[in-house]
Coordinates of C-alpha atoms in Angstrom, one line a residue:
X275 CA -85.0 -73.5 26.0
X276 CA -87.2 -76.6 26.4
X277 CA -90.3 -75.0 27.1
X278 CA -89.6 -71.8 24.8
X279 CA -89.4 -74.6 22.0
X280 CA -92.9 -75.9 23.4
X281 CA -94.5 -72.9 23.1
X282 CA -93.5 -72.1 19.5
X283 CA -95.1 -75.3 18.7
X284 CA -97.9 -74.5 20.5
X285 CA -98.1 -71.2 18.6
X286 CA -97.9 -72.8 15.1
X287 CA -99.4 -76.0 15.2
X288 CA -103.3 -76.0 13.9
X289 CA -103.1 -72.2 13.8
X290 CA -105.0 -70.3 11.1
X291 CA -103.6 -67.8 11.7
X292 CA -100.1 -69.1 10.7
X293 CA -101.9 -70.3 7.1
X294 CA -103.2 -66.6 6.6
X295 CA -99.6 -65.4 6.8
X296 CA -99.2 -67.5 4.0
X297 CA -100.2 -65.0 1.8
X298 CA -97.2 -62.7 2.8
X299 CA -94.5 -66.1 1.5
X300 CA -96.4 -66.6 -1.8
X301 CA -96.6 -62.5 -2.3
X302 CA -92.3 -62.8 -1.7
X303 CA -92.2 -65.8 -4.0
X304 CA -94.5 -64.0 -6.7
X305 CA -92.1 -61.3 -6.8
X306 CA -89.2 -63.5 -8.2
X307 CA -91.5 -65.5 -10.6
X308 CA -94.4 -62.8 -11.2
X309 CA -97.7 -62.6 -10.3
X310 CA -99.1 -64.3 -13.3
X311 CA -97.5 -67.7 -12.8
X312 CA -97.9 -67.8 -8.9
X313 CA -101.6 -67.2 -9.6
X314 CA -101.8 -70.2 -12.0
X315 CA -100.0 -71.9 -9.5
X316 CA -102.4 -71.3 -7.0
X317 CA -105.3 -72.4 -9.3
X318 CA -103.7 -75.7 -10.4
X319 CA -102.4 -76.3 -7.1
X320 CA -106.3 -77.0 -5.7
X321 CA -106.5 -80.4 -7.5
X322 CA -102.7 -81.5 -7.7
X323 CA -102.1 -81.1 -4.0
X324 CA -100.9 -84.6 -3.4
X325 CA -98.7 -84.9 -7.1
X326 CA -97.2 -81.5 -5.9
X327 CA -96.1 -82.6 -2.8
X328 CA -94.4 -86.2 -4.5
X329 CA -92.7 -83.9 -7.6
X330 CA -91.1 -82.0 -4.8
X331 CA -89.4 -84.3 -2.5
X332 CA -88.2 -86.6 -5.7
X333 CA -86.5 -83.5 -7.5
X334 CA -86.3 -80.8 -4.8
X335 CA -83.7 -82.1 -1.7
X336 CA -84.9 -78.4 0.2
X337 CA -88.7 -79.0 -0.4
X338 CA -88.0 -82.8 1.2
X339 CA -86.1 -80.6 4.2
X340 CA -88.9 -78.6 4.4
X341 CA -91.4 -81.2 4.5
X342 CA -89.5 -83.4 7.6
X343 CA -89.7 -80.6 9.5
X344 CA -87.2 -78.0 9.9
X345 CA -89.2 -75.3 8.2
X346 CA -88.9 -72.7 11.0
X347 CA -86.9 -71.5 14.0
X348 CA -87.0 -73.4 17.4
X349 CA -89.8 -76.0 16.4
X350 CA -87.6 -78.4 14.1
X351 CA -87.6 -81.9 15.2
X352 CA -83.6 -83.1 15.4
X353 CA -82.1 -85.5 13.2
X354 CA -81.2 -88.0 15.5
X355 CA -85.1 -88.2 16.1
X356 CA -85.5 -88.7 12.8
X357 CA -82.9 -91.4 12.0
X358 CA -83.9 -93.3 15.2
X359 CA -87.5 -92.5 14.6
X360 CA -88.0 -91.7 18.4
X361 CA -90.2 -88.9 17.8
X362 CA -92.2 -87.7 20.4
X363 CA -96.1 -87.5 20.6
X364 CA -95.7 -83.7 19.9
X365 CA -93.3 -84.5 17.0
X366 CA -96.3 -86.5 15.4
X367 CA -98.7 -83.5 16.3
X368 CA -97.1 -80.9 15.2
X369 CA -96.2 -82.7 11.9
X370 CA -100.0 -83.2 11.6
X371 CA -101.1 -79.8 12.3
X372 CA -98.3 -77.9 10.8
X373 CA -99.6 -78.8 7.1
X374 CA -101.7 -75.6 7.1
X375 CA -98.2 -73.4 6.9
X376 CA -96.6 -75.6 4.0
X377 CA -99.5 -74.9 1.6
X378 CA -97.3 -71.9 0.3
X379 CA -94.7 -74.1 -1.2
X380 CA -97.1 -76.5 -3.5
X381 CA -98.0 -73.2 -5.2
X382 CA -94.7 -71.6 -5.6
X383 CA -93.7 -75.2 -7.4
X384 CA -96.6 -75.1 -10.1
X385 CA -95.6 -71.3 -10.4
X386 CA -92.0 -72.7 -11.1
X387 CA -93.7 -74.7 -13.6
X388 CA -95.6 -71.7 -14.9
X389 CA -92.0 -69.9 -15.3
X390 CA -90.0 -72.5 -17.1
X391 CA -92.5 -73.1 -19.7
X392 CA -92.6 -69.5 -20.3
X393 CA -88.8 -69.1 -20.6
X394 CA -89.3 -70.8 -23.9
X395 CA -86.6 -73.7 -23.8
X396 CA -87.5 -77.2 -25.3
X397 CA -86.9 -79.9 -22.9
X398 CA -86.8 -83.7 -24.3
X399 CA -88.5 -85.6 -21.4
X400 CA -90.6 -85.1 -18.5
X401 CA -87.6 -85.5 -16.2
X402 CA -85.1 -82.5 -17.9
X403 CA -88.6 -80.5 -17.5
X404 CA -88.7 -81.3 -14.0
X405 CA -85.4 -80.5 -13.1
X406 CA -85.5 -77.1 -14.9
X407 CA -88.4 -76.8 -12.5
X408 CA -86.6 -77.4 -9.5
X409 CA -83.8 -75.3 -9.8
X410 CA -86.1 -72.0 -10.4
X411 CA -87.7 -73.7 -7.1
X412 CA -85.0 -73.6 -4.9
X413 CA -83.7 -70.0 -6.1
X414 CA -86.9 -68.8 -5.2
X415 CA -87.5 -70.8 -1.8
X416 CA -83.9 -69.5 -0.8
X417 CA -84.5 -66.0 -1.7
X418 CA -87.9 -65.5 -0.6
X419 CA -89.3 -68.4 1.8
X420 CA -88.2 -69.3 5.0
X421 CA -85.8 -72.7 5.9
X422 CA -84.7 -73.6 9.0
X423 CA -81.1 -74.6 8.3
X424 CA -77.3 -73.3 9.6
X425 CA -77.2 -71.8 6.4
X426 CA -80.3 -69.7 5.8
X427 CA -80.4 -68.4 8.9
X428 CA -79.5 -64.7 9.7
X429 CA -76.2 -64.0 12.3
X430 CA -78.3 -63.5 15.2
X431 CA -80.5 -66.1 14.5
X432 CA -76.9 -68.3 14.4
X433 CA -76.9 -67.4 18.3
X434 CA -77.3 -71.0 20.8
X435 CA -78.2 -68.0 23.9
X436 CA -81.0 -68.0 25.5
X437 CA -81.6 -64.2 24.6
X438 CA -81.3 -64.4 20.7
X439 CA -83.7 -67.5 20.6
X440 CA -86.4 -65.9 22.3
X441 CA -86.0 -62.5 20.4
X442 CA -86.2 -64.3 16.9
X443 CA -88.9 -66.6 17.8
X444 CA -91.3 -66.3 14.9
X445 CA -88.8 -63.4 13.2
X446 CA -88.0 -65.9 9.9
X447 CA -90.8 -64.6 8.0
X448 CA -90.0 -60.8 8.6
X449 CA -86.1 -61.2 8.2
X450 CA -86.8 -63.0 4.8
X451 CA -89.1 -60.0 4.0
X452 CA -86.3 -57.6 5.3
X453 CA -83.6 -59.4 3.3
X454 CA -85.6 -58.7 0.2
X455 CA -86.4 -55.1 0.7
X456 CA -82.4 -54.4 1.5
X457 CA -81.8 -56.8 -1.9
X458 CA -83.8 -54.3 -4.0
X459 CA -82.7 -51.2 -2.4
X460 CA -78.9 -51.8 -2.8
X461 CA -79.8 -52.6 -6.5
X462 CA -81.7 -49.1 -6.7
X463 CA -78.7 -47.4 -4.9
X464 CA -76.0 -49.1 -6.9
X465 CA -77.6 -47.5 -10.2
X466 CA -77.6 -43.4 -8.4
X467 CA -74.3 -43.7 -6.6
X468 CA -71.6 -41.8 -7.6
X469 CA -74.2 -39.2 -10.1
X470 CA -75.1 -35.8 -9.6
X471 CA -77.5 -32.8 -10.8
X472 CA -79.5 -33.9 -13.6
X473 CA -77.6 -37.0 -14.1
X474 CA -78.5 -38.2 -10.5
X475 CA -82.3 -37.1 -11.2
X476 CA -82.3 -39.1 -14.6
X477 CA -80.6 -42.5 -12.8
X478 CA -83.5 -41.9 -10.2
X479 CA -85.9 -42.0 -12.7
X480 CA -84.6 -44.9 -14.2
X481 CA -83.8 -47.0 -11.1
X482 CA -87.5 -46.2 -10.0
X483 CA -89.0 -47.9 -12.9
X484 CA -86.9 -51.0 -13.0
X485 CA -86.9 -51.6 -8.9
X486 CA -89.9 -49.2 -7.3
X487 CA -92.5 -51.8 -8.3
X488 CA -90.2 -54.4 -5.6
X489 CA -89.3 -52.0 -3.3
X490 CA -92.8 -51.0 -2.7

């Protein structure tokens, strides 16, 4: 398990590749906020990089999670590390390097932004504003980013073997994907089930319009 968990880092930290699959996270989060806010997002999010990353941690406990580490599977530094700050050399490394595969999350929060100023409510202060904010943030991060915690992970990914750790290495990204596709089809079927003939072809129809743009 030790060295499994060494490789993984290995495999992640400094890796372009890992920042061009981020991409595939902000596609997922666009989806729940649209594609126009997530691309203002992305714009703003060039010269508030920094401010981003502070609004986050002080009104977003999962972004702060995120952001100590535990934002995949088997390369999460443990809490105890954390508390006792006894963090390895490869703790510090991979904390260094890993930046390139949080960019994602800086421009899903300005698209959050985006989405809560179009929803048209009135907010008195800057703080109400950025609350709002943060709890369209973590309905998105849950639903379409990935988290490394007991409770985001799927059942097999639950598993302490040997086995299951090494066949979901690097699988948070696609089971998050996955999770959304079988979302968005049970909402399609839920709308045809039960109809038949010409009824059945019209609730097709329908269902198409409202979910085919997700589903495909």
């Amino acid at each position: 398990k030790a060295l499994l968990g060494r490789a993984n880092r290995q495999a992640v930290a400094a890796n372009l590749r890992v920042a061009l699959l981020q991409p595939t996270s902000i596609v997922r989060a666009g989806m729940e906020l649209g594609g126009t806010e997530i691309m203002l997002g992305a714009a703003r999010n060039l010269t508030r990089m920094r401010a981003n990353m502070e609004e986050m941690q002080r009104y977003s406990g999962i972004a702060a999670w995120k952001d100590l580490g535990f934002f995949d599977m088997n390369i999460s530094r443990s809490i105890e590390s954390l508390i006792k700050h006894t963090e390895t050399i490869g703790d510090r490394v991979m904390e260094k390097t890993g930046v390139l595969a949080e960019m994602g999350d800086k421009i899903t929060w300005e698209g959050c932004k985006e989405n809560v100023r179009r929803n048209g409510a009135r907010y008195d202060t800057q703080d109400a504003f950025l609350r709002a904010v943060a709890e369209k943030f973590e309905d998105v991060i849950y639903k379409t980013q990935v988290v490394d915690s007991i409770l985001t992970r799927s059942q097999l990914m639950r598993s302490t073997t040997l086995a299951s750790k090494w066949l979901t290495s690097f699988m948070s990204e696609p089971t998050t994907t996955y999770n959304m596709l079988l979302a968005a089809y049970d909402r399609f079927a839920a709308e045809v089930r039960g109809k038949a003939g010409a009824q059945r072809a019209e609730a097709i129809r329908r269902a198409w319009q409202k979910h085919g743009k997700t589903l495909g």
